[in-house]
Amino acid sequence: MGHRALVAYRRPDRLYDVRYSHWGGEDLSLADRITESTPLAEGVVDATVLAGSIARDRILVDLLDPCVHEALYLVSPDDDYAVDVYRVCWLEWGDGRDDGRGAIVRADPARDGEIRAWFRAVKTTLGDAIEMGALSRRAAQAYLESRICEDEDGIVYTFGNGQQHGESLPYTPRPDVWPAEDGRREDVTGRTDDDRDRDRDGDENRE
């Protein structure tokens, strides 16, 4: 079965070449094995490029299926092969509806077990509450998404823009937002916090 991960290598033009690792999602130790001398971690990362010259925001919605992949690695060859690691969390319960909603959580390999145990416990508890009729699926899923964003600073997204996995979500999701490289938060259209602040200021001035 494997523990599947995507490994995205940043190009000089700020686009990414994305490759696949069949075992890269197991314990996140792959991050330490990607170096200038071993960019493919001695074969742990496939040499075949799944998608070339792809924008960072498209990695989530076009490639990172939360039902399939367990981790995402962003590699910066120009920065001494620095690697940012994200654990992928699936925000659904496998009943066949809208199963493309996921989140990525910035992960320290040393703390990975703690993050996975926390998410598994919260999701299992909410799933039991749904089965017992204590919570609606809408309420449980909204709560799960809120917890992962607020407790772990998760980045939520919908794989396939929701088109491959159903027409709508059972609740109003948070906007899909990426962590910008300078610390600001950037949505999947490329708009940052500063852009949104300027829009709000303009609306207030017009009022």
mmCIF file of C-alpha atoms in Angstrom:
data_model
loop_
_atom_site.group_PDB
_atom_site.id
_atom_site.type_symbol
_atom_site.label_atom_id
_atom_site.label_comp_id
_atom_site.label_asym_id
_atom_site.label_seq_id
_atom_site.Cartn_x
_atom_site.Cartn_y
_atom_site.Cartn_z
ATOM 1 C CA MET A 1 0.000 0.000 0.000
ATOM 2 C CA GLY A 2 2.755 2.465 0.857
ATOM 3 C CA HIS A 3 2.665 5.882 2.498
ATOM 4 C CA ARG A 4 2.394 8.207 -0.446
ATOM 5 C CA ALA A 5 3.800 11.711 -0.637
ATOM 6 C CA LEU A 6 4.421 14.421 -3.186
ATOM 7 C CA VAL A 7 7.783 16.153 -3.405
ATOM 8 C CA ALA A 8 7.794 19.535 -5.159
ATOM 9 C CA TYR A 9 11.095 21.086 -6.243
ATOM 10 C CA ARG A 10 11.104 24.832 -6.651
ATOM 11 C CA ARG A 11 12.507 26.113 -9.944
ATOM 12 C CA PRO A 12 14.312 29.432 -10.534
ATOM 13 C CA ASP A 13 11.073 30.801 -12.049
ATOM 14 C CA ARG A 14 9.259 30.047 -8.740
ATOM 15 C CA LEU A 15 7.209 27.273 -10.310
ATOM 16 C CA TYR A 16 7.557 23.665 -9.163
ATOM 17 C CA ASP A 17 8.381 20.276 -10.616
ATOM 18 C CA VAL A 18 6.425 17.676 -8.660
ATOM 19 C CA ARG A 19 7.520 14.089 -8.107
ATOM 20 C CA TYR A 20 6.088 11.112 -6.232
ATOM 21 C CA SER A 21 7.435 9.102 -3.294
ATOM 22 C CA HIS A 22 5.698 5.851 -2.422
ATOM 23 C CA TRP A 23 7.017 5.744 1.157
ATOM 24 C CA GLY A 24 7.693 9.431 1.816
ATOM 25 C CA GLY A 25 4.637 9.871 4.019
ATOM 26 C CA GLU A 26 5.584 7.184 6.523
ATOM 27 C CA ASP A 27 7.561 9.156 9.124
ATOM 28 C CA LEU A 28 8.737 12.349 7.332
ATOM 29 C CA SER A 29 12.401 11.349 7.639
ATOM 30 C CA LEU A 30 12.603 11.869 3.884
ATOM 31 C CA ALA A 31 13.141 15.581 4.601
ATOM 32 C CA ASP A 32 16.619 14.847 5.978
ATOM 33 C CA ARG A 33 17.531 12.605 3.066
ATOM 34 C CA ILE A 34 16.962 15.207 0.340
ATOM 35 C CA THR A 35 20.263 17.042 -0.147
ATOM 36 C CA GLU A 36 22.279 18.614 -2.928
ATOM 37 C CA SER A 37 24.188 15.366 -3.399
ATOM 38 C CA THR A 38 21.041 13.192 -3.093
ATOM 39 C CA PRO A 39 18.187 15.327 -4.467
ATOM 40 C CA LEU A 40 15.990 12.256 -4.958
ATOM 41 C CA ALA A 41 16.971 10.732 -1.602
ATOM 42 C CA GLU A 42 18.796 7.856 -3.277
ATOM 43 C CA GLY A 43 15.745 6.688 -5.183
ATOM 44 C CA VAL A 44 13.092 7.186 -2.502
ATOM 45 C CA VAL A 45 11.690 9.960 -4.715
ATOM 46 C CA ASP A 46 10.783 8.885 -8.245
ATOM 47 C CA ALA A 47 12.780 10.525 -11.019
ATOM 48 C CA THR A 48 9.686 10.854 -13.221
ATOM 49 C CA VAL A 49 8.082 14.298 -13.028
ATOM 50 C CA LEU A 50 4.339 14.073 -12.370
ATOM 51 C CA ALA A 51 3.745 17.734 -13.194
ATOM 52 C CA GLY A 52 6.291 20.247 -14.395
ATOM 53 C CA SER A 53 6.288 24.037 -14.114
ATOM 54 C CA ILE A 54 3.225 24.098 -11.883
ATOM 55 C CA ALA A 55 2.333 26.999 -9.598
ATOM 56 C CA ARG A 56 2.428 26.277 -5.886
ATOM 57 C CA ASP A 57 -1.278 26.900 -5.367
ATOM 58 C CA ARG A 58 -2.150 24.296 -8.007
ATOM 59 C CA ILE A 59 -0.250 21.537 -6.190
ATOM 60 C CA LEU A 60 -3.037 21.288 -3.617
ATOM 61 C CA VAL A 61 -6.109 21.486 -5.798
ATOM 62 C CA ASP A 62 -4.736 19.551 -8.783
ATOM 63 C CA LEU A 63 -2.343 16.956 -7.337
ATOM 64 C CA LEU A 64 -2.502 16.501 -3.551
ATOM 65 C CA ASP A 65 -5.440 14.156 -3.010
ATOM 66 C CA PRO A 66 -6.024 14.034 0.785
ATOM 67 C CA CYS A 67 -7.507 10.539 0.438
ATOM 68 C CA VAL A 68 -4.307 9.265 -1.157
ATOM 69 C CA HIS A 69 -1.327 11.321 -0.031
ATOM 70 C CA GLU A 70 -0.019 11.577 3.519
ATOM 71 C CA ALA A 71 2.667 14.240 3.170
ATOM 72 C CA LEU A 72 3.880 17.107 1.022
ATOM 73 C CA TYR A 73 7.509 18.247 0.753
ATOM 74 C CA LEU A 74 8.499 21.609 -0.736
ATOM 75 C CA VAL A 75 12.175 21.622 -1.690
ATOM 76 C CA SER A 76 14.213 24.772 -2.404
ATOM 77 C CA PRO A 77 17.346 23.756 -4.353
ATOM 78 C CA ASP A 78 18.519 27.389 -4.472
ATOM 79 C CA ASP A 79 18.440 27.528 -0.666
ATOM 80 C CA ASP A 80 20.801 24.619 -0.025
ATOM 81 C CA TYR A 81 17.955 22.147 -0.568
ATOM 82 C CA ALA A 82 15.946 23.380 2.403
ATOM 83 C CA VAL A 83 12.789 21.301 2.822
ATOM 84 C CA ASP A 84 9.419 22.418 4.221
ATOM 85 C CA VAL A 85 7.348 19.436 5.351
ATOM 86 C CA TYR A 86 3.552 19.264 5.603
ATOM 87 C CA ARG A 87 1.400 16.463 6.968
ATOM 88 C CA VAL A 88 -1.779 15.928 4.935
ATOM 89 C CA CYS A 89 -5.046 15.525 6.869
ATOM 90 C CA TRP A 90 -8.252 14.237 5.281
ATOM 91 C CA LEU A 91 -11.272 16.157 6.580
ATOM 92 C CA GLU A 92 -13.904 13.592 5.581
ATOM 93 C CA TRP A 93 -15.255 10.276 6.870
ATOM 94 C CA GLY A 94 -15.330 8.163 3.729
ATOM 95 C CA ASP A 95 -19.047 7.967 3.075
ATOM 96 C CA GLY A 96 -18.638 8.726 -0.606
ATOM 97 C CA ARG A 97 -19.637 12.391 -0.502
ATOM 98 C CA ASP A 98 -17.328 15.312 -1.223
ATOM 99 C CA ASP A 99 -14.208 13.462 -0.155
ATOM 100 C CA GLY A 100 -11.771 16.000 -1.579
ATOM 101 C CA ARG A 101 -11.599 18.311 1.427
ATOM 102 C CA GLY A 102 -8.227 18.269 3.131
ATOM 103 C CA ALA A 103 -5.691 20.288 5.066
ATOM 104 C CA ILE A 104 -1.933 20.506 5.300
ATOM 105 C CA VAL A 105 -0.163 21.118 8.602
ATOM 106 C CA ARG A 106 3.427 22.330 8.819
ATOM 107 C CA ALA A 107 5.247 19.445 10.462
ATOM 108 C CA ASP A 108 8.428 18.953 12.434
ATOM 109 C CA PRO A 109 9.465 15.326 11.851
ATOM 110 C CA ALA A 110 10.283 15.064 15.560
ATOM 111 C CA ARG A 111 6.690 16.059 16.466
ATOM 112 C CA ASP A 112 4.937 14.210 13.664
ATOM 113 C CA GLY A 113 3.630 11.388 15.859
ATOM 114 C CA GLU A 114 2.013 13.894 18.196
ATOM 115 C CA ILE A 115 0.228 15.680 15.343
ATOM 116 C CA ARG A 116 -1.036 12.440 13.827
ATOM 117 C CA ALA A 117 -2.275 11.107 17.164
ATOM 118 C CA TRP A 118 -4.060 14.392 17.934
ATOM 119 C CA PHE A 119 -5.814 14.508 14.571
ATOM 120 C CA ARG A 120 -6.783 10.823 14.677
ATOM 121 C CA ALA A 121 -8.293 11.229 18.155
ATOM 122 C CA VAL A 122 -10.319 14.319 17.272
ATOM 123 C CA LYS A 123 -11.569 12.869 13.993
ATOM 124 C CA THR A 124 -12.476 9.508 15.564
ATOM 125 C CA THR A 125 -14.370 11.193 18.401
ATOM 126 C CA LEU A 126 -16.332 13.339 15.971
ATOM 127 C CA GLY A 127 -17.058 10.321 13.780
ATOM 128 C CA ASP A 128 -18.475 8.488 16.796
ATOM 129 C CA ALA A 129 -20.607 11.530 17.633
ATOM 130 C CA ILE A 130 -22.027 11.494 14.105
ATOM 131 C CA GLU A 131 -22.809 7.772 14.316
ATOM 132 C CA MET A 132 -24.598 8.248 17.650
ATOM 133 C CA GLY A 133 -26.616 11.178 16.323
ATOM 134 C CA ALA A 134 -25.085 13.643 18.770
ATOM 135 C CA LEU A 135 -23.722 15.827 15.962
ATOM 136 C CA SER A 136 -24.732 16.380 12.372
ATOM 137 C CA ARG A 137 -22.119 15.738 9.728
ATOM 138 C CA ARG A 138 -22.233 19.435 8.900
ATOM 139 C CA ALA A 139 -21.464 20.474 12.466
ATOM 140 C CA ALA A 140 -18.787 17.834 12.971
ATOM 141 C CA GLN A 141 -16.935 18.674 9.788
ATOM 142 C CA ALA A 142 -17.052 22.409 10.433
ATOM 143 C CA TYR A 143 -15.683 21.799 13.934
ATOM 144 C CA LEU A 144 -12.903 19.512 12.661
ATOM 145 C CA GLU A 145 -11.817 22.107 10.130
ATOM 146 C CA SER A 146 -11.915 24.850 12.735
ATOM 147 C CA ARG A 147 -9.800 22.831 15.178
ATOM 148 C CA ILE A 148 -7.097 21.998 12.675
ATOM 149 C CA CYS A 149 -6.865 25.632 11.561
ATOM 150 C CA GLU A 150 -6.844 27.142 15.030
ATOM 151 C CA ASP A 151 -4.883 24.505 16.970
ATOM 152 C CA GLU A 152 -2.339 23.509 14.321
ATOM 153 C CA ASP A 153 -2.439 26.487 11.919
ATOM 154 C CA GLY A 154 -3.641 24.153 9.173
ATOM 155 C CA ILE A 155 -4.131 25.212 5.565
ATOM 156 C CA VAL A 156 -7.444 23.903 4.188
ATOM 157 C CA TYR A 157 -8.153 23.134 0.541
ATOM 158 C CA THR A 158 -10.472 21.240 -1.779
ATOM 159 C CA PHE A 159 -8.772 18.786 -4.091
ATOM 160 C CA GLY A 160 -10.048 19.084 -7.659
ATOM 161 C CA ASN A 161 -11.886 22.288 -6.689
ATOM 162 C CA GLY A 162 -14.728 20.028 -5.563
ATOM 163 C CA GLN A 163 -15.543 19.036 -9.146
ATOM 164 C CA GLN A 164 -14.190 15.505 -8.951
ATOM 165 C CA HIS A 165 -15.687 14.655 -5.566
ATOM 166 C CA GLY A 166 -19.185 16.107 -5.529
ATOM 167 C CA GLU A 167 -20.946 19.364 -6.202
ATOM 168 C CA SER A 168 -20.873 20.999 -2.773
ATOM 169 C CA LEU A 169 -19.661 20.670 0.781
ATOM 170 C CA PRO A 170 -22.115 20.083 3.668
ATOM 171 C CA TYR A 171 -20.940 23.264 5.404
ATOM 172 C CA THR A 172 -19.398 26.620 4.533
ATOM 173 C CA PRO A 173 -15.645 26.002 4.378
ATOM 174 C CA ARG A 174 -12.910 28.456 5.224
ATOM 175 C CA PRO A 175 -11.124 30.012 2.235
ATOM 176 C CA ASP A 176 -8.248 28.022 0.826
ATOM 177 C CA VAL A 177 -5.137 29.848 2.065
ATOM 178 C CA TRP A 178 -1.437 29.150 1.537
ATOM 179 C CA PRO A 179 1.365 30.219 3.879
ATOM 180 C CA ALA A 180 3.274 32.896 1.960
ATOM 181 C CA GLU A 181 7.055 32.659 1.903
ATOM 182 C CA ASP A 182 7.458 35.906 3.874
ATOM 183 C CA GLY A 183 5.161 34.765 6.681
ATOM 184 C CA ARG A 184 1.968 36.301 5.335
ATOM 185 C CA ARG A 185 -0.930 34.087 4.311
ATOM 186 C CA GLU A 186 -1.589 33.797 0.605
ATOM 187 C CA ASP A 187 -4.791 32.356 -0.841
ATOM 188 C CA VAL A 188 -4.800 30.083 -3.868
ATOM 189 C CA THR A 189 -5.361 33.047 -6.195
ATOM 190 C CA GLY A 190 -2.036 34.510 -5.020
ATOM 191 C CA ARG A 191 -3.630 37.281 -2.913
ATOM 192 C CA THR A 192 -1.878 38.005 0.398
ATOM 193 C CA ASP A 193 -3.007 39.529 3.696
ATOM 194 C CA ASP A 194 -1.864 42.956 2.465
ATOM 195 C CA ASP A 195 -4.006 42.658 -0.664
ATOM 196 C CA ARG A 196 -7.072 41.780 1.386
ATOM 197 C CA ASP A 197 -6.385 44.618 3.848
ATOM 198 C CA ARG A 198 -6.199 47.106 0.973
ATOM 199 C CA ASP A 199 -9.513 45.818 -0.368
ATOM 200 C CA ARG A 200 -11.154 46.256 3.041
ATOM 201 C CA ASP A 201 -9.735 49.772 3.408
ATOM 202 C CA GLY A 202 -11.041 50.670 -0.024
ATOM 203 C CA ASP A 203 -14.510 49.365 0.815
ATOM 204 C CA GLU A 204 -14.554 51.378 4.037
ATOM 205 C CA ASN A 205 -13.463 54.551 2.239
ATOM 206 C CA ARG A 206 -16.196 54.119 -0.355
ATOM 207 C CA GLU A 207 -18.746 53.840 2.421
#
